[in-house]
Amino acid sequence: MAGHRVRGARGTAIAAAAMAALTASQAPGAVPARASVPPRQAPAEQGPSVSGDTRYRTDLPLLRTRERKGEASVAGAALPASVFAAYRHAEAELARTAPGCRLRWQLPAAIGQVESGQARGGRVTADGTTVAPILGPRLDGGVFAVVRDTDGGAYDGDAAYDRAVGPMQFIPSTWARWGTDGNGDGRADPENVFDAALAAGRYLCAGGRDLSDPAELDRAILGYNHSEAYLRTVRAWYAYFLDGYRVVPDSSAKSSAHPGRRGRRPRRSPRRHRPPGRAPPPPRHRPHVPRRPPARPVRRAGPLRRRSPNSPRPARTSNCPATTCCPAAVR
C-alpha cells in the first residue's frame, strides 16, 4: 500500500530522519507545529495493542506558510464531513462520560489519518459505514506479530488469523473489548466511523487518563501501537489539526463499490434476441416534406408625392433614335 512502511529499526530511522528534515526545513515565515516531537516518552501499555502493531501511514503533514494578508494556508490532508462529525461526536460523548480525560477530537483525527487516511478520504455511506471494508495485513508472523483468529472471521473475513479492521484499525480481540455503538443503530460496527471513533476515544481515556498531561498522552498513543515512530507521526498530525483544519464533502458520491471499474463507460444494454424465422421490422421512414423557398424581402414604397391640381404635367421625352423602336412606356 502506498504511504505504508513496515516497522522496525529501518522504519524508525527513516521516520526520525523525516521528522528532523521537517523541523529543520521550516522557513522564517513558516508556522511551527506545536508539540511535533514529544518532550518525553512514556512506556507503552502492557498486552496487545489496539491495532496489532500493523503497518500505518508514515506521511507527515505539510508545512503551513503565511499568506500576504497574514492568514495561514491549510495545505495537506482534509477532513471529510462525516468523519469530522464522528470525531466531534466522540469528543462530546467522552466529555459527558469521562470529563477528566479532556479528550480533544484532534487526537482521534490524528490516529484516523495515520491508520486509514480518514476512511480513505471519506468513502462512507450516509450512516458513516465505509463503502468498502478497510482491512490491515494478515497477522500470521513474519514482519508482523502472530495473532490467531479470535472472531471466526466475523469482522475480518479470516478464520485463521486476525486482521485490523475499519477506519481506526481495531483487531477483533480489542474491538470485542472497546467496541461500541456510536451512531445509535443498535450495533457496534468497526467499519462505521461513528462507532470506531467513539471506541478509540474510550480506549484513549481508559484507566482515568488525563490526556492534557503529555506523559499520559504518549502512553495512550503507544498503547494504540507499540512504536516510537508511530508516536512521533501521530503527535505531528495532532499538532497539525490543533493549528487548523478544513472540512470537505465525503467522497462517497464519487466512489464506487467496484473501484477497478472507475472511469469506464457504462455497459450497453444487450440486444434483444429475435426468434429464428421472424423477419426484422421494416425500417421507419420519415415523410418527405418539401422545403419552402425563402421568402423574398418586401420592399416598402416611399410616401406618395401629390401634385397640385394647377401644376403642369411634365412632358415625356424620348432619347430613342428615330430608326429604333422605343419601349411603350416612353412613347
CSV table of C-alpha atoms in Angstrom, one decimal:
chain,number,residue,atom,x,y,z
A,1,MET,CA,0.0,0.0,0.0
A,2,ALA,CA,1.2,3.5,-0.9
A,3,GLY,CA,2.3,5.6,2.0
A,4,HIS,CA,2.8,2.5,4.2
A,5,ARG,CA,6.0,1.2,5.6
A,6,VAL,CA,6.9,-1.8,7.7
A,7,ARG,CA,8.0,-1.2,11.3
A,8,GLY,CA,11.5,-2.0,12.5
A,9,ALA,CA,14.8,-0.4,13.0
A,10,ARG,CA,14.8,0.9,9.4
A,11,GLY,CA,11.3,2.3,9.6
A,12,THR,CA,12.1,4.1,12.9
A,13,ALA,CA,15.3,5.6,11.4
A,14,ILE,CA,13.5,6.8,8.3
A,15,ALA,CA,10.7,8.4,10.3
A,16,ALA,CA,13.2,10.1,12.6
A,17,ALA,CA,15.1,11.5,9.6
A,18,ALA,CA,11.9,12.7,8.0
A,19,MET,CA,10.9,14.4,11.2
A,20,ALA,CA,14.3,16.1,11.5
A,21,ALA,CA,14.0,17.3,7.9
A,22,LEU,CA,10.6,18.6,8.6
A,23,THR,CA,11.6,20.7,11.6
A,24,ALA,CA,14.9,21.8,10.0
A,25,SER,CA,13.4,22.9,6.7
A,26,GLN,CA,10.9,25.5,8.2
A,27,ALA,CA,11.5,28.9,6.7
A,28,PRO,CA,11.4,32.0,8.8
A,29,GLY,CA,7.8,32.7,7.6
A,30,ALA,CA,6.6,29.2,8.4
A,31,VAL,CA,4.3,28.4,11.3
A,32,PRO,CA,6.0,25.9,13.7
A,33,ALA,CA,3.9,22.8,14.7
A,34,ARG,CA,3.2,22.6,18.4
A,35,ALA,CA,4.5,19.5,20.2
A,36,SER,CA,5.5,17.9,16.9
A,37,VAL,CA,8.1,16.0,18.9
A,38,PRO,CA,7.0,14.8,22.4
A,39,PRO,CA,9.1,16.2,25.2
A,40,ARG,CA,9.3,12.9,26.9
A,41,GLN,CA,8.3,9.3,26.2
A,42,ALA,CA,6.2,7.1,28.4
A,43,PRO,CA,6.3,3.3,28.4
A,44,ALA,CA,3.7,1.6,26.3
A,45,GLU,CA,0.7,-0.3,27.7
A,46,GLN,CA,1.2,-4.0,28.5
A,47,GLY,CA,-0.5,-6.6,26.4
A,48,PRO,CA,-1.6,-6.4,22.7
A,49,SER,CA,-2.0,-3.1,21.1
A,50,VAL,CA,-5.3,-1.9,19.7
A,51,SER,CA,-4.2,-2.2,16.1
A,52,GLY,CA,-2.0,-5.3,16.5
A,53,ASP,CA,1.1,-3.2,15.6
A,54,THR,CA,0.3,-3.4,11.9
A,55,ARG,CA,1.6,-1.0,9.2
A,56,TYR,CA,0.4,2.5,9.1
A,57,ARG,CA,0.8,5.7,7.0
A,58,THR,CA,4.1,7.4,7.6
A,59,ASP,CA,3.2,10.6,5.6
A,60,LEU,CA,3.9,13.7,7.7
A,61,PRO,CA,1.7,16.9,7.4
A,62,LEU,CA,2.8,19.6,5.1
A,63,LEU,CA,4.1,23.0,6.4
A,64,ARG,CA,1.7,25.9,6.6
A,65,THR,CA,3.1,29.1,5.2
A,66,ARG,CA,1.9,32.6,5.9
A,67,GLU,CA,-0.1,34.4,3.2
A,68,ARG,CA,0.2,38.0,2.4
A,69,LYS,CA,-2.8,39.0,4.4
A,70,GLY,CA,-1.5,37.1,7.5
A,71,GLU,CA,-3.8,34.1,7.1
A,72,ALA,CA,-2.3,30.6,7.3
A,73,SER,CA,-2.9,28.4,4.2
A,74,VAL,CA,-4.2,25.0,5.2
A,75,ALA,CA,-2.5,22.6,2.8
A,76,GLY,CA,-2.3,18.8,3.0
A,77,ALA,CA,-4.9,16.5,4.4
A,78,ALA,CA,-8.6,17.5,4.8
A,79,LEU,CA,-11.3,16.1,7.0
A,80,PRO,CA,-14.4,14.6,5.2
A,81,ALA,CA,-17.6,15.8,6.7
A,82,SER,CA,-18.9,12.5,8.1
A,83,VAL,CA,-15.5,11.6,9.5
A,84,PHE,CA,-15.2,15.0,11.1
A,85,ALA,CA,-18.7,14.7,12.6
A,86,ALA,CA,-17.7,11.3,14.1
A,87,TYR,CA,-14.7,12.8,15.8
A,88,ARG,CA,-16.7,15.7,17.2
A,89,HIS,CA,-19.3,13.3,18.4
A,90,ALA,CA,-16.7,11.2,20.2
A,91,GLU,CA,-15.3,14.3,21.9
A,92,ALA,CA,-18.8,15.4,23.1
A,93,GLU,CA,-19.6,11.9,24.3
A,94,LEU,CA,-16.4,11.5,26.3
A,95,ALA,CA,-16.8,15.0,27.7
A,96,ARG,CA,-20.0,13.7,29.2
A,97,THR,CA,-19.0,10.3,30.4
A,98,ALA,CA,-15.3,10.9,31.2
A,99,PRO,CA,-14.8,14.7,31.7
A,100,GLY,CA,-11.4,14.2,33.4
A,101,CYS,CA,-10.0,12.7,30.3
A,102,ARG,CA,-10.1,16.0,28.4
A,103,LEU,CA,-10.1,14.3,25.0
A,104,ARG,CA,-9.9,16.6,22.1
A,105,TRP,CA,-11.3,15.5,18.7
A,106,GLN,CA,-8.0,16.3,17.1
A,107,LEU,CA,-6.4,13.2,18.7
A,108,PRO,CA,-8.7,10.5,17.1
A,109,ALA,CA,-8.4,12.6,13.9
A,110,ALA,CA,-4.7,12.2,14.0
A,111,ILE,CA,-5.0,8.5,14.6
A,112,GLY,CA,-7.6,8.2,11.8
A,113,GLN,CA,-5.2,10.0,9.5
A,114,VAL,CA,-2.4,7.6,10.2
A,115,GLU,CA,-4.4,4.4,10.3
A,116,SER,CA,-6.7,4.8,7.3
A,117,GLY,CA,-6.3,8.2,5.7
A,118,GLN,CA,-9.6,9.4,7.2
A,119,ALA,CA,-11.5,6.3,6.0
A,120,ARG,CA,-9.8,6.6,2.6
A,121,GLY,CA,-10.8,10.2,2.1
A,122,GLY,CA,-14.4,9.8,3.4
A,123,ARG,CA,-15.6,6.9,1.3
A,124,VAL,CA,-18.5,6.3,3.6
A,125,THR,CA,-22.3,5.9,3.3
A,126,ALA,CA,-24.9,8.2,4.7
A,127,ASP,CA,-24.7,6.4,8.1
A,128,GLY,CA,-20.9,6.5,8.3
A,129,THR,CA,-20.2,3.0,7.2
A,130,THR,CA,-17.2,2.5,4.8
A,131,VAL,CA,-18.1,1.8,1.2
A,132,ALA,CA,-15.5,-1.0,1.0
A,133,PRO,CA,-14.0,-2.9,4.0
A,134,ILE,CA,-10.7,-1.5,5.3
A,135,LEU,CA,-8.5,-4.4,6.3
A,136,GLY,CA,-4.9,-4.5,7.6
A,137,PRO,CA,-2.4,-7.2,6.7
A,138,ARG,CA,-2.8,-10.7,7.9
A,139,LEU,CA,-1.2,-11.1,11.3
A,140,ASP,CA,0.4,-14.5,10.6
A,141,GLY,CA,4.0,-13.8,11.6
A,142,GLY,CA,7.0,-12.6,9.5
A,143,VAL,CA,7.3,-8.9,9.9
A,144,PHE,CA,4.1,-8.8,12.0
A,145,ALA,CA,3.0,-10.4,15.1
A,146,VAL,CA,1.2,-13.7,15.2
A,147,VAL,CA,-2.4,-13.1,16.2
A,148,ARG,CA,-4.6,-16.2,15.6
A,149,ASP,CA,-8.3,-15.8,14.8
A,150,THR,CA,-10.5,-14.7,17.7
A,151,ASP,CA,-13.8,-13.8,15.9
A,152,GLY,CA,-14.3,-16.7,13.5
A,153,GLY,CA,-13.8,-14.3,10.6
A,154,ALA,CA,-16.9,-12.3,11.6
A,155,TYR,CA,-15.2,-8.9,11.2
A,156,ASP,CA,-12.1,-9.5,9.1
A,157,GLY,CA,-13.3,-12.5,6.9
A,158,ASP,CA,-10.3,-14.6,8.0
A,159,ALA,CA,-11.0,-17.7,10.1
A,160,ALA,CA,-7.3,-18.5,10.6
A,161,TYR,CA,-5.6,-15.2,11.6
A,162,ASP,CA,-6.8,-11.8,12.7
A,163,ARG,CA,-6.5,-8.6,10.7
A,164,ALA,CA,-7.1,-5.0,11.8
A,165,VAL,CA,-10.5,-3.7,10.7
A,166,GLY,CA,-12.1,-0.4,9.9
A,167,PRO,CA,-11.0,3.2,9.7
A,168,MET,CA,-9.5,3.1,13.2
A,169,GLN,CA,-7.9,-0.3,12.6
A,170,PHE,CA,-9.1,-2.4,15.6
A,171,ILE,CA,-8.1,-6.1,15.7
A,172,PRO,CA,-11.2,-8.2,16.5
A,173,SER,CA,-9.9,-9.0,20.1
A,174,THR,CA,-9.6,-5.4,21.0
A,175,TRP,CA,-12.9,-4.5,19.3
A,176,ALA,CA,-14.6,-7.1,21.4
A,177,ARG,CA,-13.5,-5.1,24.5
A,178,TRP,CA,-13.7,-1.5,23.3
A,179,GLY,CA,-16.3,-1.6,20.5
A,180,THR,CA,-19.4,0.5,21.0
A,181,ASP,CA,-22.4,1.9,19.1
A,182,GLY,CA,-21.7,5.5,18.2
A,183,ASN,CA,-24.4,6.2,15.7
A,184,GLY,CA,-27.4,4.7,17.6
A,185,ASP,CA,-28.3,1.9,15.1
A,186,GLY,CA,-28.1,-0.8,17.8
A,187,ARG,CA,-24.9,-2.5,16.7
A,188,ALA,CA,-21.2,-1.9,17.2
A,189,ASP,CA,-19.5,-2.0,13.7
A,190,PRO,CA,-15.8,-1.4,13.4
A,191,GLU,CA,-16.3,-0.3,9.8
A,192,ASN,CA,-18.5,2.6,10.9
A,193,VAL,CA,-16.7,5.8,11.6
A,194,PHE,CA,-19.0,6.9,14.4
A,195,ASP,CA,-18.6,3.5,16.2
A,196,ALA,CA,-14.9,3.3,15.6
A,197,ALA,CA,-14.2,6.9,16.7
A,198,LEU,CA,-16.1,6.5,19.9
A,199,ALA,CA,-14.4,3.2,20.6
A,200,ALA,CA,-11.0,4.8,20.0
A,201,GLY,CA,-11.9,7.6,22.4
A,202,ARG,CA,-13.0,5.2,25.1
A,203,TYR,CA,-9.7,3.4,24.9
A,204,LEU,CA,-7.6,6.6,24.9
A,205,CYS,CA,-9.5,7.7,28.1
A,206,ALA,CA,-9.3,4.3,29.8
A,207,GLY,CA,-7.8,4.0,33.3
A,208,GLY,CA,-8.7,7.5,34.3
A,209,ARG,CA,-6.1,9.1,31.9
A,210,ASP,CA,-5.8,12.8,31.6
A,211,LEU,CA,-4.8,13.5,28.0
A,212,SER,CA,-3.7,17.0,28.8
A,213,ASP,CA,-0.7,15.5,30.5
A,214,PRO,CA,2.0,14.8,27.9
A,215,ALA,CA,3.1,11.6,29.6
A,216,GLU,CA,-0.5,10.3,29.7
A,217,LEU,CA,-1.0,11.3,26.1
A,218,ASP,CA,2.2,9.4,25.0
A,219,ARG,CA,1.1,6.3,26.9
A,220,ALA,CA,-2.3,6.3,25.3
A,221,ILE,CA,-0.8,6.6,21.8
A,222,LEU,CA,1.8,3.9,22.4
A,223,GLY,CA,-0.9,1.6,23.6
A,224,TYR,CA,-2.6,2.0,20.3
A,225,ASN,CA,0.6,0.9,18.5
A,226,HIS,CA,3.9,-0.1,20.2
A,227,SER,CA,6.2,2.1,18.0
A,228,GLU,CA,8.2,5.2,18.8
A,229,ALA,CA,7.9,6.2,15.1
A,230,TYR,CA,4.2,5.8,15.3
A,231,LEU,CA,4.1,8.0,18.4
A,232,ARG,CA,6.0,10.8,16.6
A,233,THR,CA,3.8,10.5,13.5
A,234,VAL,CA,0.6,10.8,15.5
A,235,ARG,CA,1.9,13.7,17.5
A,236,ALA,CA,2.8,15.5,14.3
A,237,TRP,CA,-0.7,15.1,12.9
A,238,TYR,CA,-2.2,16.0,16.3
A,239,ALA,CA,-0.3,19.3,16.3
A,240,TYR,CA,-1.3,19.9,12.7
A,241,PHE,CA,-5.0,19.6,13.4
A,242,LEU,CA,-4.7,21.7,16.5
A,243,ASP,CA,-3.3,24.6,14.4
A,244,GLY,CA,-6.1,24.4,11.8
A,245,TYR,CA,-8.1,22.1,9.6
A,246,ARG,CA,-10.5,22.2,6.7
A,247,VAL,CA,-13.7,20.1,6.1
A,248,VAL,CA,-14.6,18.8,2.7
A,249,PRO,CA,-17.6,16.8,1.5
A,250,ASP,CA,-17.5,13.0,1.6
A,251,SER,CA,-16.2,11.2,-1.5
A,252,SER,CA,-18.9,8.5,-1.4
A,253,ALA,CA,-20.7,10.2,-4.3
A,254,LYS,CA,-17.6,9.9,-6.5
A,255,SER,CA,-16.7,6.4,-5.3
A,256,SER,CA,-18.0,3.0,-6.5
A,257,ALA,CA,-18.4,-0.4,-5.0
A,258,HIS,CA,-16.1,-1.6,-7.7
A,259,PRO,CA,-13.1,0.8,-7.7
A,260,GLY,CA,-11.5,-1.2,-10.5
A,261,ARG,CA,-14.2,0.0,-12.9
A,262,ARG,CA,-13.8,3.6,-12.1
A,263,GLY,CA,-13.7,5.8,-15.2
A,264,ARG,CA,-15.1,3.2,-17.6
A,265,ARG,CA,-18.1,3.8,-19.7
A,266,PRO,CA,-21.3,2.1,-18.6
A,267,ARG,CA,-22.1,-1.2,-20.4
A,268,ARG,CA,-24.6,-1.1,-23.2
A,269,SER,CA,-27.8,-3.0,-22.7
A,270,PRO,CA,-27.7,-6.3,-24.6
A,271,ARG,CA,-29.6,-6.5,-27.9
A,272,ARG,CA,-32.9,-8.3,-27.9
A,273,HIS,CA,-32.8,-11.8,-29.2
A,274,ARG,CA,-35.0,-12.3,-32.3
A,275,PRO,CA,-36.5,-15.7,-32.7
A,276,PRO,CA,-35.4,-17.6,-35.9
A,277,GLY,CA,-37.6,-17.2,-38.9
A,278,ARG,CA,-39.1,-13.9,-37.9
A,279,ALA,CA,-38.4,-11.1,-40.3
A,280,PRO,CA,-36.9,-7.9,-39.0
A,281,PRO,CA,-39.3,-5.0,-38.7
A,282,PRO,CA,-39.4,-2.6,-41.6
A,283,PRO,CA,-37.4,0.5,-41.2
A,284,ARG,CA,-39.2,3.6,-40.3
A,285,HIS,CA,-39.2,6.3,-42.9
A,286,ARG,CA,-39.9,9.9,-42.3
A,287,PRO,CA,-42.4,11.5,-44.7
A,288,HIS,CA,-40.7,13.9,-47.2
A,289,VAL,CA,-41.7,17.4,-46.5
A,290,PRO,CA,-40.7,19.8,-49.3
A,291,ARG,CA,-38.8,22.8,-48.3
A,292,ARG,CA,-40.4,26.1,-48.9
A,293,PRO,CA,-38.4,28.6,-50.9
A,294,PRO,CA,-37.2,31.5,-48.8
A,295,ALA,CA,-39.5,34.5,-48.8
A,296,ARG,CA,-38.3,37.4,-50.7
A,297,PRO,CA,-37.9,40.6,-48.8
A,298,VAL,CA,-40.8,43.0,-49.2
A,299,ARG,CA,-39.7,46.5,-50.2
A,300,ARG,CA,-41.8,49.2,-48.7
A,301,ALA,CA,-42.9,52.0,-51.0
A,302,GLY,CA,-42.0,55.5,-50.1
A,303,PRO,CA,-44.6,58.2,-49.3
A,304,LEU,CA,-46.6,59.4,-52.4
A,305,ARG,CA,-46.0,62.9,-53.6
A,306,ARG,CA,-49.2,64.7,-54.5
A,307,ARG,CA,-49.1,67.3,-57.3
A,308,SER,CA,-51.1,70.4,-57.0
A,309,PRO,CA,-54.0,70.5,-59.5
A,310,ASN,CA,-52.7,73.6,-61.3
A,311,SER,CA,-49.1,72.3,-61.8
A,312,PRO,CA,-48.4,71.3,-65.4
A,313,ARG,CA,-47.7,67.7,-66.2
A,314,PRO,CA,-44.1,67.1,-67.2
A,315,ALA,CA,-43.7,66.3,-70.8
A,316,ARG,CA,-42.4,62.9,-71.8
A,317,THR,CA,-39.2,62.9,-73.7
A,318,SER,CA,-37.6,60.1,-75.6
A,319,ASN,CA,-33.9,59.5,-76.1
A,320,CYS,CA,-34.5,56.7,-78.6
A,321,PRO,CA,-33.2,57.2,-82.1
A,322,ALA,CA,-35.8,57.5,-84.9
A,323,THR,CA,-34.6,54.3,-86.5
A,324,THR,CA,-35.2,52.1,-83.4
A,325,CYS,CA,-38.3,51.1,-81.6
A,326,CYS,CA,-38.7,52.6,-78.1
A,327,PRO,CA,-40.5,50.9,-75.3
A,328,ALA,CA,-44.1,51.6,-74.9
A,329,ALA,CA,-43.6,53.3,-71.6
A,330,VAL,CA,-41.7,56.2,-73.2
A,331,ARG,CA,-43.5,56.6,-76.5
